[in-house]
Tab-separated table of N, CA, C and O in Angstrom:
chain	number	residue	atom	x	y	z
A	1	MET	N	129.805	85.203	-10.674
A	1	MET	CA	131.186	84.846	-10.987
A	1	MET	C	131.830	84.053	-9.942
A	1	MET	O	131.507	84.071	-8.538
A	2	SER	N	132.576	83.028	-10.259
A	2	SER	CA	133.014	81.724	-9.208
A	2	SER	C	134.307	82.425	-8.230
A	2	SER	O	134.702	83.430	-8.677
A	3	VAL	N	134.285	81.877	-7.255
A	3	VAL	CA	135.484	82.216	-6.154
A	3	VAL	C	136.890	82.292	-7.126
A	3	VAL	O	137.902	83.318	-6.885
A	4	THR	N	136.929	81.247	-8.083
A	4	THR	CA	138.277	80.934	-8.471
A	4	THR	C	138.303	82.329	-9.616
A	4	THR	O	139.701	82.783	-9.475
A	5	ARG	N	137.458	82.556	-10.160
A	5	ARG	CA	137.667	83.831	-11.204
A	5	ARG	C	137.773	84.915	-10.502
A	5	ARG	O	138.655	85.939	-10.845
A	6	VAL	N	137.388	85.447	-9.516
A	6	VAL	CA	137.330	86.315	-8.574
A	6	VAL	C	138.858	86.580	-8.228
A	6	VAL	O	139.451	87.372	-8.062
A	7	ALA	N	139.477	85.515	-7.568
A	7	ALA	CA	140.766	85.437	-7.217
A	7	ALA	C	141.618	85.603	-8.342
A	7	ALA	O	142.927	86.141	-8.433
A	8	LEU	N	141.545	84.786	-9.595
A	8	LEU	CA	142.398	85.063	-10.801
A	8	LEU	C	142.428	86.362	-11.118
A	8	LEU	O	143.500	87.238	-11.389
A	9	ALA	N	141.282	87.073	-11.168
A	9	ALA	CA	141.143	88.461	-11.629
A	9	ALA	C	141.956	89.276	-10.607
A	9	ALA	O	142.582	90.404	-10.899
A	10	ALA	N	141.523	89.284	-9.221
A	10	ALA	CA	142.334	89.977	-8.253
A	10	ALA	C	144.000	89.813	-8.340
A	10	ALA	O	144.570	90.851	-8.047
A	11	GLY	N	144.349	88.606	-8.594
A	11	GLY	CA	145.894	88.385	-8.672
A	11	GLY	C	146.155	89.143	-10.276
A	11	GLY	O	147.248	89.800	-9.597
A	12	ALA	N	145.520	89.152	-11.120
A	12	ALA	CA	146.107	89.737	-12.385
A	12	ALA	C	146.065	91.380	-11.982
A	12	ALA	O	146.984	91.926	-12.478
A	13	ALA	N	145.234	91.909	-11.465
A	13	ALA	CA	145.213	93.390	-11.090
A	13	ALA	C	146.296	93.962	-10.266
A	13	ALA	O	146.974	94.692	-10.506
A	14	PHE	N	146.687	92.998	-9.216
A	14	PHE	CA	147.551	93.093	-8.621
A	14	PHE	C	148.923	93.028	-9.081
A	14	PHE	O	149.965	94.051	-8.955
A	15	LEU	N	149.315	92.151	-10.199
A	15	LEU	CA	150.441	92.043	-10.980
A	15	LEU	C	150.512	93.433	-12.058
A	15	LEU	O	151.552	93.964	-12.147
A	16	LEU	N	149.678	93.823	-12.400
A	16	LEU	CA	149.289	95.129	-13.068
A	16	LEU	C	149.868	96.371	-12.480
A	16	LEU	O	150.291	97.262	-12.789
A	17	VAL	N	149.020	96.410	-11.223
A	17	VAL	CA	149.489	97.681	-10.622
A	17	VAL	C	150.935	97.731	-9.937
A	17	VAL	O	151.563	98.788	-9.785
A	18	THR	N	151.409	96.512	-9.447
A	18	THR	CA	152.929	96.161	-8.837
A	18	THR	C	153.778	96.357	-9.766
A	18	THR	O	155.233	96.832	-9.670
A	19	GLY	N	153.592	95.866	-11.001
A	19	GLY	CA	154.567	95.881	-12.292
A	19	GLY	C	155.276	94.782	-11.934
A	19	GLY	O	156.403	94.661	-12.925
A	20	PHE	N	154.857	93.590	-11.564
A	20	PHE	CA	155.560	92.417	-11.349
A	20	PHE	C	155.918	92.005	-12.956
A	20	PHE	O	155.220	91.845	-13.616
A	21	THR	N	157.282	91.362	-13.067
A	21	THR	CA	157.435	90.993	-14.288
A	21	THR	C	158.223	89.416	-14.194
A	21	THR	O	158.892	89.528	-13.048
A	22	LEU	N	158.128	88.944	-15.126
A	22	LEU	CA	158.767	87.644	-15.308
A	22	LEU	C	160.312	87.669	-15.718
A	22	LEU	O	160.938	86.628	-16.056
A	23	ASP	N	160.694	88.703	-16.154
A	23	ASP	CA	161.918	89.073	-16.859
A	23	ASP	C	163.260	88.955	-16.095
A	23	ASP	O	162.926	88.857	-14.918
A	24	ALA	N	164.235	88.272	-16.531
A	24	ALA	CA	165.361	87.670	-15.845
A	24	ALA	C	166.029	89.169	-15.160
A	24	ALA	O	165.912	90.233	-15.794
A	25	GLN	N	166.827	88.881	-14.217
A	25	GLN	CA	167.707	90.251	-13.616
A	25	GLN	C	168.602	90.704	-14.410
A	25	GLN	O	169.534	89.640	-15.275
A	26	ALA	N	168.818	91.509	-14.791
A	26	ALA	CA	169.905	92.369	-15.480
A	26	ALA	C	170.799	93.148	-14.897
A	26	ALA	O	170.524	93.722	-13.917
A	27	ALA	N	171.986	93.194	-15.368
A	27	ALA	CA	173.165	93.842	-14.537
A	27	ALA	C	173.043	95.345	-15.118
A	27	ALA	O	172.649	95.321	-16.336
A	28	THR	N	173.288	96.447	-14.350
A	28	THR	CA	173.391	97.579	-14.826
A	28	THR	C	174.659	98.438	-15.321
A	28	THR	O	175.427	98.163	-14.378
A	29	GLY	N	174.805	98.836	-16.318
A	29	GLY	CA	176.076	99.064	-16.731
A	29	GLY	C	176.623	98.834	-17.970
A	29	GLY	O	175.753	97.779	-18.794
A	30	THR	N	177.852	98.842	-18.407
A	30	THR	CA	178.207	98.525	-19.732
A	30	THR	C	179.627	97.697	-19.646
A	30	THR	O	180.431	98.139	-18.712
A	31	PHE	N	179.617	96.689	-20.169
A	31	PHE	CA	180.970	95.496	-20.212
A	31	PHE	C	181.554	96.180	-21.791
A	31	PHE	O	180.896	96.009	-22.657
A	32	VAL	N	182.972	96.640	-21.333
A	32	VAL	CA	183.555	96.650	-22.747
A	32	VAL	C	184.738	95.755	-22.649
A	32	VAL	O	185.592	95.684	-21.672
A	33	TYR	N	185.000	95.063	-23.849
A	33	TYR	CA	186.192	94.235	-24.234
A	33	TYR	C	186.898	94.534	-25.165
A	33	TYR	O	186.403	95.259	-26.114
A	34	ASP	N	188.299	94.552	-25.006
A	34	ASP	CA	189.248	94.860	-25.930
A	34	ASP	C	189.642	93.822	-27.056
A	34	ASP	O	190.293	93.029	-26.432
A	35	ARG	N	189.160	94.008	-28.057
A	35	ARG	CA	189.496	93.024	-29.197
A	35	ARG	C	190.941	93.156	-29.539
A	35	ARG	O	191.723	93.890	-29.251
A	36	ILE	N	191.575	91.837	-29.703
A	36	ILE	CA	192.934	91.703	-30.215
A	36	ILE	C	193.548	92.628	-31.295
A	36	ILE	O	194.650	92.933	-31.369
A	37	ASP	N	192.530	93.192	-32.249
A	37	ASP	CA	192.982	93.890	-33.326
A	37	ASP	C	192.987	95.502	-32.734
A	37	ASP	O	193.423	96.517	-33.553
A	38	GLY	N	192.953	95.731	-31.543
A	38	GLY	CA	192.750	96.901	-31.019
A	38	GLY	C	191.401	97.740	-30.904
A	38	GLY	O	191.638	98.896	-30.428
A	39	THR	N	190.389	97.267	-31.563
A	39	THR	CA	189.103	98.035	-31.524
A	39	THR	C	188.347	97.365	-30.015
A	39	THR	O	188.686	96.748	-29.281
A	40	HIS	N	187.247	97.869	-29.720
A	40	HIS	CA	186.236	97.506	-28.612
A	40	HIS	C	185.099	96.986	-28.874
A	40	HIS	O	184.370	97.523	-29.978
A	41	GLY	N	184.626	96.051	-28.202
A	41	GLY	CA	183.119	95.801	-28.032
A	41	GLY	C	182.384	96.329	-26.962
A	41	GLY	O	183.111	96.190	-25.715
A	42	ALA	N	180.979	96.042	-26.915
A	42	ALA	CA	180.493	96.268	-25.750
A	42	ALA	C	178.902	95.607	-25.466
A	42	ALA	O	178.437	95.263	-26.722
A	43	ILE	N	178.800	95.339	-24.187
A	43	ILE	CA	177.568	94.842	-24.201
A	43	ILE	C	176.950	95.401	-22.679
A	43	ILE	O	177.446	95.567	-21.882
A	44	SER	N	175.663	96.203	-23.066
A	44	SER	CA	174.950	97.012	-22.158
A	44	SER	C	173.957	96.181	-21.578
A	44	SER	O	173.159	95.512	-22.008
A	45	ASN	N	173.714	96.518	-20.148
A	45	ASN	CA	172.910	95.857	-19.379
A	45	ASN	C	172.662	94.531	-19.525
A	45	ASN	O	171.642	93.950	-19.860
A	46	PRO	N	173.566	93.791	-19.280
A	46	PRO	CA	173.514	92.314	-19.711
A	46	PRO	C	172.493	91.538	-18.685
A	46	PRO	O	172.504	91.697	-17.545
A	47	VAL	N	172.154	90.244	-19.283
A	47	VAL	CA	171.186	89.631	-18.403
A	47	VAL	C	172.143	88.849	-17.595
A	47	VAL	O	172.682	88.035	-17.964
A	48	ASN	N	171.747	88.521	-16.238
A	48	ASN	CA	172.467	87.633	-15.293
A	48	ASN	C	172.225	86.240	-15.837
A	48	ASN	O	171.132	85.805	-16.102
A	49	GLY	N	173.170	85.414	-15.735
A	49	GLY	CA	173.278	83.810	-16.026
A	49	GLY	C	173.282	83.669	-17.547
A	49	GLY	O	173.278	82.263	-18.088
A	50	ARG	N	173.048	84.612	-18.516
A	50	ARG	CA	173.308	84.329	-20.036
A	50	ARG	C	174.772	84.406	-20.312
A	50	ARG	O	175.401	85.528	-20.088
A	51	CYS	N	175.009	83.725	-21.339
A	51	CYS	CA	176.358	83.750	-21.787
A	51	CYS	C	176.557	84.551	-23.031
A	51	CYS	O	175.312	84.533	-24.105
A	52	TYR	N	177.557	85.432	-23.125
A	52	TYR	CA	177.520	86.426	-24.436
A	52	TYR	C	178.697	86.094	-24.903
A	52	TYR	O	179.954	85.999	-23.960
A	53	ASP	N	178.929	85.492	-26.122
A	53	ASP	CA	180.081	85.203	-26.771
A	53	ASP	C	180.587	86.744	-27.528
A	53	ASP	O	179.773	87.315	-27.943
A	54	PHE	N	181.893	87.057	-27.505
A	54	PHE	CA	182.511	88.118	-27.916
A	54	PHE	C	182.719	87.753	-29.534
A	54	PHE	O	182.716	86.698	-30.055
A	55	ASP	N	182.570	88.941	-30.429
A	55	ASP	CA	182.711	88.683	-31.822
A	55	ASP	C	184.227	88.380	-32.389
A	55	ASP	O	184.332	88.299	-33.467
A	56	SER	N	184.931	88.568	-31.549
A	56	SER	CA	186.459	88.458	-31.536
A	56	SER	C	187.287	88.174	-30.158
A	56	SER	O	186.756	88.650	-29.152
A	57	PRO	N	188.134	87.244	-30.093
A	57	PRO	CA	188.777	87.131	-28.949
A	57	PRO	C	189.242	88.495	-28.320
A	57	PRO	O	189.574	89.469	-29.094
A	58	ALA	N	189.243	88.733	-27.170
A	58	ALA	CA	189.458	89.903	-26.347
A	58	ALA	C	191.021	89.719	-25.774
A	58	ALA	O	191.156	88.801	-24.917
A	59	SER	N	191.722	90.773	-25.534
A	59	SER	CA	193.025	90.840	-24.708
A	59	SER	C	192.797	91.300	-23.363
A	59	SER	O	193.697	91.548	-22.623
A	60	GLY	N	191.613	91.866	-23.096
A	60	GLY	CA	191.250	92.691	-21.612
A	60	GLY	C	189.875	92.921	-21.688
A	60	GLY	O	189.176	92.940	-22.814
A	61	ALA	N	189.311	93.608	-20.446
A	61	ALA	CA	187.971	93.991	-20.393
A	61	ALA	C	187.879	95.115	-19.312
A	61	ALA	O	188.851	95.044	-18.601
A	62	ASP	N	186.714	95.701	-19.461
A	62	ASP	CA	186.385	96.628	-18.453
A	62	ASP	C	185.038	96.453	-17.941
A	62	ASP	O	184.003	96.696	-18.988
A	63	ASN	N	184.903	95.946	-16.686
A	63	ASN	CA	183.506	95.445	-16.145
A	63	ASN	C	182.812	96.903	-15.638
A	63	ASN	O	183.007	96.919	-14.212
A	64	GLN	N	182.130	97.780	-16.329
A	64	GLN	CA	181.765	98.723	-15.651
A	64	GLN	C	180.256	98.417	-15.296
A	64	GLN	O	179.283	99.624	-15.371
A	65	THR	N	179.744	97.324	-14.797
A	65	THR	CA	178.440	97.126	-14.399
A	65	THR	C	178.412	96.822	-12.890
A	65	THR	O	179.319	96.955	-12.303
A	66	ASP	N	177.102	96.624	-12.568
A	66	ASP	CA	177.034	96.340	-11.122
A	66	ASP	C	176.869	94.820	-10.525
A	66	ASP	O	176.272	94.742	-9.391
A	67	THR	N	177.385	94.150	-11.466
A	67	THR	CA	177.607	92.705	-11.094
A	67	THR	C	178.760	92.190	-11.573
A	67	THR	O	179.412	92.447	-12.496
A	68	ASP	N	179.423	91.180	-11.016
A	68	ASP	CA	180.637	90.673	-11.303
A	68	ASP	C	180.481	89.568	-12.393
A	68	ASP	O	179.228	89.206	-12.868
A	69	ALA	N	181.625	89.448	-13.204
A	69	ALA	CA	181.414	88.898	-14.432
A	69	ALA	C	182.515	87.697	-14.490
A	69	ALA	O	183.614	87.779	-13.623
A	70	VAL	N	182.493	86.504	-15.275
A	70	VAL	CA	183.060	85.578	-15.344
A	70	VAL	C	183.674	85.205	-16.970
A	70	VAL	O	182.962	85.048	-17.618
A	71	ILE	N	184.749	85.491	-17.222
A	71	ILE	CA	185.173	85.580	-18.644
A	71	ILE	C	186.085	84.010	-19.029
A	71	ILE	O	186.544	83.723	-18.035
A	72	TYR	N	185.536	83.653	-20.202
A	72	TYR	CA	186.078	82.377	-20.511
A	72	TYR	C	187.051	82.355	-21.888
A	72	TYR	O	186.544	83.169	-22.606
A	73	ASP	N	187.663	81.474	-21.968
A	73	ASP	CA	188.687	81.639	-22.798
A	73	ASP	C	188.068	80.751	-24.066
A	73	ASP	O	188.797	80.500	-25.361
A	74	THR	N	186.840	80.240	-24.099
A	74	THR	CA	186.300	79.580	-25.277
A	74	THR	C	184.787	80.009	-25.661
A	74	THR	O	184.272	80.590	-24.663
A	75	TYR	N	184.370	80.017	-26.672
A	75	TYR	CA	182.757	80.435	-26.949
A	75	TYR	C	182.153	79.767	-26.134
A	75	TYR	O	182.382	78.561	-25.884
A	76	GLY	N	180.804	80.260	-25.720
A	76	GLY	CA	179.944	79.279	-24.965
A	76	GLY	C	180.111	79.044	-23.517
A	76	GLY	O	179.495	78.452	-22.915
A	77	CYS	N	180.922	80.012	-23.063
A	77	CYS	CA	181.235	80.012	-21.516
A	77	CYS	C	181.761	78.828	-21.279
A	77	CYS	O	181.164	78.203	-20.066
A	78	SER	N	182.613	78.076	-21.692
A	78	SER	CA	183.450	77.049	-21.178
A	78	SER	C	184.792	77.403	-21.393
A	78	SER	O	185.448	77.943	-21.831
A	79	GLY	N	185.647	76.377	-20.687
A	79	GLY	CA	187.049	76.470	-20.557
A	79	GLY	C	187.574	77.065	-19.124
A	79	GLY	O	187.032	77.071	-18.420
A	80	THR	N	188.879	77.664	-19.569
A	80	THR	CA	189.415	78.563	-18.672
A	80	THR	C	188.836	79.641	-18.146
A	80	THR	O	188.449	80.733	-19.019
A	81	LYS	N	188.429	80.195	-16.697
A	81	LYS	CA	187.781	81.258	-16.171
A	81	LYS	C	188.501	82.085	-15.817
A	81	LYS	O	189.737	81.795	-15.204
A	82	GLN	N	188.172	83.453	-16.020
A	82	GLN	CA	188.885	84.612	-15.364
A	82	GLN	C	187.714	85.471	-14.798
A	82	GLN	O	186.998	86.138	-15.552
A	83	SER	N	187.857	85.736	-13.451
A	83	SER	CA	186.913	86.521	-12.691
A	83	SER	C	187.174	88.028	-13.026
A	83	SER	O	188.327	88.677	-13.160
A	84	LEU	N	186.274	88.906	-13.281
A	84	LEU	CA	186.341	90.200	-13.270
A	84	LEU	C	185.313	90.710	-12.451
A	84	LEU	O	183.970	90.839	-13.025
A	85	PRO	N	185.540	91.355	-11.190
A	85	PRO	CA	184.653	92.059	-10.438
A	85	PRO	C	184.161	93.284	-10.811
A	85	PRO	O	184.795	93.839	-11.768
A	86	LYS	N	182.658	93.369	-10.454
A	86	LYS	CA	182.116	94.581	-11.044
A	86	LYS	C	182.942	96.002	-10.801
A	86	LYS	O	183.763	96.000	-9.829
A	87	ARG	N	182.869	96.735	-11.681
A	87	ARG	CA	183.410	98.051	-11.838
A	87	ARG	C	185.136	98.063	-11.489
A	87	ARG	O	185.828	98.900	-11.125
A	88	THR	N	185.463	96.845	-12.315
A	88	THR	CA	186.965	96.737	-12.351
A	88	THR	C	187.418	96.387	-13.748
A	88	THR	O	186.463	96.223	-14.539
A	89	GLY	N	188.701	96.453	-14.040
A	89	GLY	CA	188.977	96.517	-15.442
A	89	GLY	C	190.587	95.514	-15.301
A	89	GLY	O	190.919	95.676	-14.532
A	90	GLU	N	190.677	95.053	-16.496
A	90	GLU	CA	191.948	94.016	-16.407
A	90	GLU	C	192.370	93.699	-18.013
A	90	GLU	O	191.412	93.606	-18.796
A	91	SER	N	193.683	94.133	-18.114
A	91	SER	CA	194.505	93.475	-19.223
A	91	SER	C	195.090	92.185	-18.930
A	91	SER	O	195.501	91.885	-18.156
A	92	TRP	N	194.965	91.345	-20.053
A	92	TRP	CA	195.497	89.890	-19.888
A	92	TRP	C	196.812	89.822	-20.836
A	92	TRP	O	196.784	90.379	-21.867
A	93	GLY	N	197.842	88.841	-20.164
A	93	GLY	CA	199.083	88.546	-21.017
A	93	GLY	C	198.909	87.909	-22.314
A	93	GLY	O	197.958	88.433	-23.219
A	94	SER	N	198.806	86.457	-22.255
A	94	SER	CA	198.401	85.517	-23.150
A	94	SER	C	197.101	85.001	-23.383
A	94	SER	O	196.547	84.300	-24.255
A	95	TYR	N	196.521	85.205	-22.117
A	95	TYR	CA	194.954	84.741	-21.843
A	95	TYR	C	194.263	85.559	-22.956
A	95	TYR	O	194.395	86.726	-23.101
A	96	ARG	N	193.127	84.819	-23.384
A	96	ARG	CA	192.424	85.481	-24.416
A	96	ARG	C	190.984	85.172	-24.131
A	96	ARG	O	190.329	83.607	-24.253
A	97	GLY	N	189.881	86.045	-23.872
A	97	GLY	CA	188.762	85.828	-23.551
A	97	GLY	C	187.730	85.624	-25.085
A	97	GLY	O	188.002	86.795	-25.758
A	98	GLU	N	186.770	84.768	-24.860
A	98	GLU	CA	185.963	84.660	-25.966
A	98	GLU	C	184.488	84.924	-25.593
A	98	GLU	O	183.663	84.863	-26.381
A	99	SER	N	184.017	84.521	-24.283
A	99	SER	CA	182.797	84.794	-23.872
A	99	SER	C	182.786	85.271	-22.404
A	99	SER	O	183.613	85.292	-21.665
A	100	VAL	N	181.429	85.597	-21.894
A	100	VAL	CA	181.303	86.276	-20.779
A	100	VAL	C	179.963	85.813	-20.294
A	100	VAL	O	179.055	85.859	-20.984
A	101	ILE	N	179.804	85.692	-18.730
A	101	ILE	CA	178.535	85.398	-18.116
A	101	ILE	C	178.608	86.297	-16.705
A	101	ILE	O	179.552	86.587	-16.307
A	102	PHE	N	177.495	86.910	-16.342
A	102	PHE	CA	177.154	87.739	-15.449
A	102	PHE	C	176.435	87.091	-14.281
A	102	PHE	O	175.782	86.313	-14.537
A	103	GLY	N	176.598	87.793	-12.933
A	103	GLY	CA	176.041	87.152	-12.027
A	103	GLY	C	176.547	86.318	-11.193
A	103	GLY	O	177.304	85.428	-11.394
């Protein structure tokens, strides 16, 4: 067996033993948003850096994750931003959130 193959095999074995993964970092917890019709939507353990569109505009949110969130007033995480720190909640007056990103 060549030195290169031995090194590759050793590296692969190391990754299996240590549990190293290439998955993106995720926030832990649940983000709940208050739809304008009075019902609630939720996102559990969201991936940091990924944009999540709400299924309906929101009048408030409760960020019970361990990561800060930024809510946007348009889908696709663009437009006017509203920060929502980890483990806090907020209701908005005329502002309507339509998407959120974590991290």
